Short mmCIF file of C-alpha atoms in Angstrom, two decimals:
data_model
loop_
_atom_site.label_atom_id
_atom_site.label_comp_id
_atom_site.label_asym_id
_atom_site.label_seq_id
_atom_site.Cartn_x
_atom_site.Cartn_y
_atom_site.Cartn_z
CA MET A 1 82.92 81.45 85.52
CA ASP A 2 81.25 84.66 86.59
CA SER A 3 81.46 87.89 84.68
CA VAL A 4 84.40 89.47 86.46
CA GLU A 5 86.39 86.25 86.26
CA SER A 6 85.94 86.12 82.51
CA GLN A 7 86.90 89.81 82.30
CA ILE A 8 90.07 89.13 84.26
CA ALA A 9 90.84 86.16 82.02
CA ALA A 10 90.39 88.36 78.94
CA TRP A 11 92.57 91.05 80.53
CA ARG A 12 95.28 88.46 81.26
CA ALA A 13 95.22 87.27 77.67
CA HIS A 14 95.55 90.84 76.45
CA VAL A 15 98.46 91.64 78.77
CA ALA A 16 100.16 88.41 77.76
CA ASP A 17 100.41 89.80 74.22
CA ALA A 18 102.43 92.79 75.43
CA PRO A 19 106.16 92.64 74.75
CA GLY A 20 108.39 92.75 77.80
CA VAL A 21 105.80 91.31 80.18
CA ASN A 22 106.17 87.69 81.30
CA GLY A 23 103.94 85.29 83.19
CA HIS A 24 105.28 86.25 86.62
CA ASP A 25 104.65 89.92 85.87
CA ILE A 26 101.09 89.12 84.89
CA ASP A 27 100.56 87.11 88.08
CA GLU A 28 101.82 90.07 90.06
CA LEU A 29 99.63 92.55 88.17
CA GLU A 30 96.63 90.25 88.53
CA ASP A 31 97.12 90.04 92.29
CA HIS A 32 97.16 93.84 92.31
CA LEU A 33 94.08 94.05 90.11
CA ARG A 34 92.12 91.66 92.32
CA HIS A 35 93.16 93.54 95.44
CA GLN A 36 91.93 96.81 93.92
CA ILE A 37 88.68 95.29 92.69
CA ALA A 38 87.98 93.83 96.14
CA GLU A 39 88.57 97.21 97.73
CA LEU A 40 86.32 99.01 95.26
CA ASN A 41 83.64 96.35 95.78
CA ALA A 42 83.92 96.91 99.52
CA ALA A 43 83.37 100.63 98.85
CA GLY A 44 80.08 99.79 97.15
CA LEU A 45 80.92 99.35 93.48
CA THR A 46 79.73 96.33 91.56
CA ALA A 47 82.24 93.76 90.36
CA ASP A 48 82.10 95.12 86.79
CA GLU A 49 82.60 98.70 87.90
CA GLY A 50 85.42 97.70 90.20
CA PHE A 51 87.09 95.87 87.35
CA LEU A 52 86.89 98.85 85.01
CA ILE A 53 88.35 101.27 87.51
CA ALA A 54 91.03 98.84 88.69
CA VAL A 55 92.16 98.27 85.09
CA LYS A 56 92.21 102.01 84.54
CA ARG A 57 94.34 102.61 87.62
CA LEU A 58 96.81 99.97 86.53
CA GLY A 59 97.61 102.09 83.49
CA ASP A 60 97.38 101.49 79.78
CA ILE A 61 99.00 98.29 78.65
CA ASP A 62 101.19 99.88 75.98
CA GLY A 63 102.77 102.23 78.51
CA LEU A 64 103.23 99.44 81.04
CA SER A 65 104.69 97.17 78.40
CA ARG A 66 107.26 99.84 77.51
CA GLU A 67 108.32 100.19 81.15
CA PHE A 68 108.63 96.44 81.63
CA ALA A 69 110.57 96.24 78.38
CA ARG A 70 112.92 99.04 79.51
CA GLU A 71 113.67 97.22 82.74
CA HIS A 72 113.85 93.77 81.18
CA SER A 73 115.51 94.59 77.90
CA GLY A 74 117.11 91.14 77.69
CA ARG A 75 113.72 89.54 77.98
CA LEU A 76 112.31 91.74 75.24
CA TRP A 77 115.17 90.85 72.96
CA LYS A 78 114.35 87.15 73.38
CA GLN A 79 110.73 87.85 72.57
CA LEU A 80 111.74 89.75 69.47
CA LEU A 81 113.94 86.87 68.35
CA VAL A 82 111.06 84.48 68.73
CA GLY A 83 108.58 86.87 67.16
CA GLY A 84 110.96 88.07 64.47
CA ASP A 85 109.24 91.39 64.33
CA ASP A 86 110.27 94.84 65.55
CA GLU A 87 106.73 95.68 66.37
CA PRO A 88 105.11 92.50 67.63
CA ALA A 89 101.55 92.40 66.48
CA ARG A 90 99.22 93.49 69.22
CA SER A 91 96.01 91.70 69.57
CA SER A 92 93.31 94.11 68.62
CA SER A 93 90.72 91.42 68.52
CA GLY A 94 88.33 93.84 70.07
CA TRP A 95 88.11 92.05 73.38
CA PHE A 96 87.96 95.27 75.24
CA GLU A 97 85.38 96.89 73.01
CA THR A 98 83.23 93.84 73.53
CA LEU A 99 83.86 93.92 77.22
CA ALA A 100 83.21 97.65 77.44
CA PHE A 101 79.99 97.27 75.48
CA ALA A 102 78.84 94.52 77.78
CA VAL A 103 79.39 96.52 80.92
CA ALA A 104 78.81 100.07 79.69
CA ALA A 105 75.06 99.80 79.93
CA ALA A 106 75.28 98.49 83.47
CA VAL A 107 77.71 101.22 84.39
CA VAL A 108 75.50 103.97 83.03
CA ILE A 109 72.54 102.61 84.92
CA GLN A 110 74.59 102.72 88.08
CA VAL A 111 75.82 106.27 87.64
CA VAL A 112 72.91 107.84 89.45
CA ARG A 113 73.23 105.46 92.35
CA LEU A 114 76.97 105.86 92.44
CA GLY A 115 76.55 109.60 92.61
CA ARG A 116 75.53 109.02 96.18
CA LEU A 117 78.75 107.23 97.05
CA SER A 118 80.35 110.21 98.74
CA GLY A 119 82.18 111.49 95.75
CA LEU A 120 83.75 108.20 94.74
CA LEU A 121 82.27 108.67 91.32
CA ARG A 122 81.40 112.20 90.53
CA CYS A 123 80.48 112.71 86.93
CA SER A 124 78.45 111.22 84.21
CA LEU A 125 80.05 108.86 81.83
CA SER A 126 80.08 109.22 78.13
CA VAL A 127 79.25 105.86 76.68
CA THR A 128 80.76 106.86 73.36
CA GLN A 129 84.03 107.34 75.19
CA PHE A 130 84.03 103.61 75.82
CA LEU A 131 82.93 102.61 72.37
CA ASN A 132 85.04 104.85 70.15
CA ASP A 133 88.50 104.10 71.36
CA PRO A 134 90.02 100.67 70.91
CA LEU A 135 91.76 98.64 73.57
CA LEU A 136 92.57 99.90 77.02
CA ARG A 137 93.34 103.37 75.79
CA CYS A 138 89.63 104.06 75.88
CA LEU A 139 89.88 103.83 79.64
CA SER A 140 92.83 106.13 79.63
CA SER A 141 90.63 108.87 78.33
CA ASP A 142 89.67 111.01 81.19
CA LEU A 143 87.91 109.18 83.96
CA SER A 144 89.28 111.61 86.47
CA GLY A 145 85.82 112.87 87.14
CA TRP A 146 85.12 109.47 88.59
CA GLY A 147 87.50 110.17 91.39
CA VAL A 148 90.09 108.02 89.65
CA ARG A 149 92.89 110.49 89.99
CA CYS A 150 95.65 108.48 88.44
CA ARG A 151 97.64 109.96 85.64
CA PRO A 152 97.94 107.22 83.09
CA GLY A 153 101.47 106.56 81.99
CA VAL A 154 103.31 108.39 84.75
CA ARG A 155 106.61 106.61 84.74
CA LEU A 156 108.28 105.78 88.01
CA LEU A 157 111.64 104.80 86.59
CA ALA A 158 113.59 108.02 86.67
CA MET B 1 86.09 119.61 90.53
CA GLU B 2 88.24 120.80 93.37
CA ALA B 3 91.73 121.92 92.53
CA THR B 4 94.29 119.29 93.40
CA LEU B 5 98.00 119.76 93.65
CA HIS B 6 99.62 118.60 90.47
CA ILE B 7 103.05 117.17 91.15
CA ASP B 8 105.29 117.20 88.12
CA LYS B 9 105.84 113.77 86.64
CA ASP B 10 109.62 114.10 86.83
CA LEU B 11 109.35 114.80 90.55
CA ILE B 12 107.05 111.82 90.97
CA ALA B 13 109.58 109.61 89.20
CA ALA B 14 112.51 111.00 91.18
CA SER B 15 110.81 110.48 94.52
CA ALA B 16 109.51 107.01 93.72
CA THR B 17 112.70 105.11 94.53
CA PRO B 18 113.39 106.70 97.94
CA LEU B 19 109.71 106.31 98.87
CA VAL B 20 109.65 102.61 98.03
CA LEU B 21 112.98 102.01 99.78
CA ALA B 22 111.74 103.86 102.85
CA ILE B 23 108.52 101.87 102.93
CA LEU B 24 110.45 98.60 102.66
CA ALA B 25 112.83 99.78 105.39
CA ALA B 26 109.84 99.55 107.71
CA GLY B 27 109.34 95.90 106.78
CA GLU B 28 108.79 93.56 103.84
CA SER B 29 105.82 94.30 101.67
CA TYR B 30 104.22 93.68 98.27
CA GLY B 31 103.07 95.86 95.39
CA TYR B 32 99.53 96.75 96.32
CA ALA B 33 100.38 97.41 99.96
CA ILE B 34 103.33 99.61 98.95
CA LEU B 35 101.10 101.65 96.68
CA LYS B 36 98.50 102.12 99.39
CA ARG B 37 101.23 103.27 101.76
CA VAL B 38 102.42 105.84 99.21
CA ARG B 39 98.89 107.19 98.93
CA VAL B 40 98.57 107.51 102.69
CA LEU B 41 102.03 109.03 103.16
CA SER B 42 101.42 111.65 100.50
CA GLY B 43 97.87 112.41 101.56
CA GLY B 44 96.78 111.24 98.11
CA GLU B 45 98.87 113.85 96.33
CA LEU B 46 101.35 111.41 94.85
CA GLU B 47 99.15 109.44 92.51
CA TRP B 48 101.10 106.80 90.71
CA THR B 49 99.92 104.82 87.75
CA ASP B 50 99.60 101.58 89.69
CA GLY B 51 101.22 99.23 87.21
CA MET B 52 104.33 101.38 86.89
CA LEU B 53 105.33 100.37 90.40
CA TYR B 54 106.30 96.89 89.23
CA PRO B 55 109.01 97.76 86.70
CA LEU B 56 110.44 100.01 89.45
CA LEU B 57 110.41 97.18 91.99
CA HIS B 58 112.06 94.88 89.47
CA ARG B 59 114.73 97.49 88.88
CA LEU B 60 115.42 97.69 92.62
CA ARG B 61 115.81 93.92 92.60
CA ARG B 62 118.24 94.07 89.67
CA LEU B 63 120.28 96.69 91.54
CA GLY B 64 120.39 94.39 94.56
CA TYR B 65 118.41 96.77 96.77
CA VAL B 66 115.64 94.25 97.39
CA THR B 67 115.21 90.51 97.33
CA THR B 68 111.93 88.88 96.40
CA GLU B 69 110.02 85.81 97.37
CA TRP B 70 106.82 84.33 95.96
CA ARG B 71 104.38 83.21 98.61
CA THR B 72 100.73 82.37 98.84
CA SER B 73 98.65 85.31 100.01
CA PRO B 74 95.94 84.92 102.67
CA GLU B 75 93.47 85.01 99.77
CA GLY B 76 95.23 82.03 98.21
CA ARG B 77 96.87 83.96 95.35
CA ARG B 78 100.50 83.97 94.34
CA ARG B 79 102.08 87.15 95.61
CA GLN B 80 105.62 88.47 95.35
CA TYR B 81 107.04 89.98 98.54
CA TYR B 82 109.93 92.44 98.55
CA MET B 83 112.57 92.67 101.27
CA LEU B 84 115.15 95.44 101.61
CA THR B 85 118.81 94.34 101.51
CA ASP B 86 121.80 95.98 103.17
CA ASP B 87 122.62 97.58 99.81
CA GLY B 88 119.05 98.86 99.73
CA ARG B 89 119.47 100.41 103.18
CA ALA B 90 122.68 102.08 102.05
CA ALA B 91 120.93 103.38 98.92
CA LEU B 92 118.10 104.74 101.05
CA ALA B 93 120.56 106.53 103.35
CA ASP B 94 122.25 108.04 100.30
CA GLN B 95 118.90 109.14 98.85
CA GLN B 96 117.94 110.70 102.16
CA ARG B 97 121.13 112.77 102.18
CA GLN B 98 120.42 113.95 98.65
CA TRP B 99 116.82 114.91 99.37
CA VAL B 100 117.75 116.67 102.58
CA ALA B 101 120.37 118.70 100.70
CA VAL B 102 117.85 119.68 98.03
CA THR B 103 115.06 120.52 100.44
CA ARG B 104 117.44 122.44 102.70
CA ALA B 105 118.47 124.62 99.78
CA LEU B 106 114.86 125.21 98.80
CA ASN B 107 113.91 125.80 102.40
CA ASP B 108 116.49 128.56 102.70
CA MET B 109 114.91 130.31 99.76
CA TRP B 110 111.36 129.80 100.96
CA PRO B 111 111.07 131.12 104.52
CA GLY B 112 108.17 129.65 106.39
CA SER B 113 108.23 126.31 104.63
CA GLY B 114 110.19 124.62 107.39
CA ALA B 115 107.66 121.84 107.42
CA VAL B 116 109.55 120.30 104.52
CA LEU B 117 112.63 119.61 106.59
CA THR B 118 110.60 118.74 109.64
CA ALA B 119 108.95 116.05 107.56
CA LEU B 120 112.39 114.73 106.67
CA GLY B 121 113.44 114.66 110.31
CA GLU B 122 115.93 117.46 109.82
CA ALA B 123 114.23 120.34 111.59
#
């Protein structure tokens, strides 16, 4: 399994821990993620870089989980019954820190090259930004300078 | 960085449903394609958090505005397609009336911004 496939597998496992999100949702999100990665790769990013940005654009998992839970409250209730816990334990096994560490060096090396990609990525990246903040929230810290203009957590359910 | 128009998050949320309904009125679609269409339609100014589209789509399904079908994508992945229902068309027509009323009121107060109503087909 190549690197991006193992990253996607780790991402799937992480999302699967989120309350309110079921297997079909994850399939749907994964299809989206792969679409976005393919497009970023076509624009010249490496697979690892494409993965990082695609995950970032998808939004932080806690926020997504809340929105899925709001829409599928019945489903969440069943999960809570099974889990027996108001605040189901989130896996903070550090998968993302490990992942970020593994790719951060490669990303930094690419920054200079990427600077030439017509503004797709426009600023330097603070490695510590990746390493300090656990889970996906570390990607929610501002990557806007990369041309990733999404606003994490903007809810679409009025 | 260049200044970009910041659209208030409440406005983004309020406009999300009519946008998705309108996109599906043009034909069935799926999440990623809908999101790309939103980006194009808004000239990149409506930037959604990608994942948030899916709870919205599921809500539209619960309301009976869309039906869904899992198929295999050309890439061989499982993909859920969304189709507008008659109720969805009626909801879209209702949303259009509401937005036209709001933009007409604003338009009256803001001379020279007639492009808003032109964009809504109400010039």
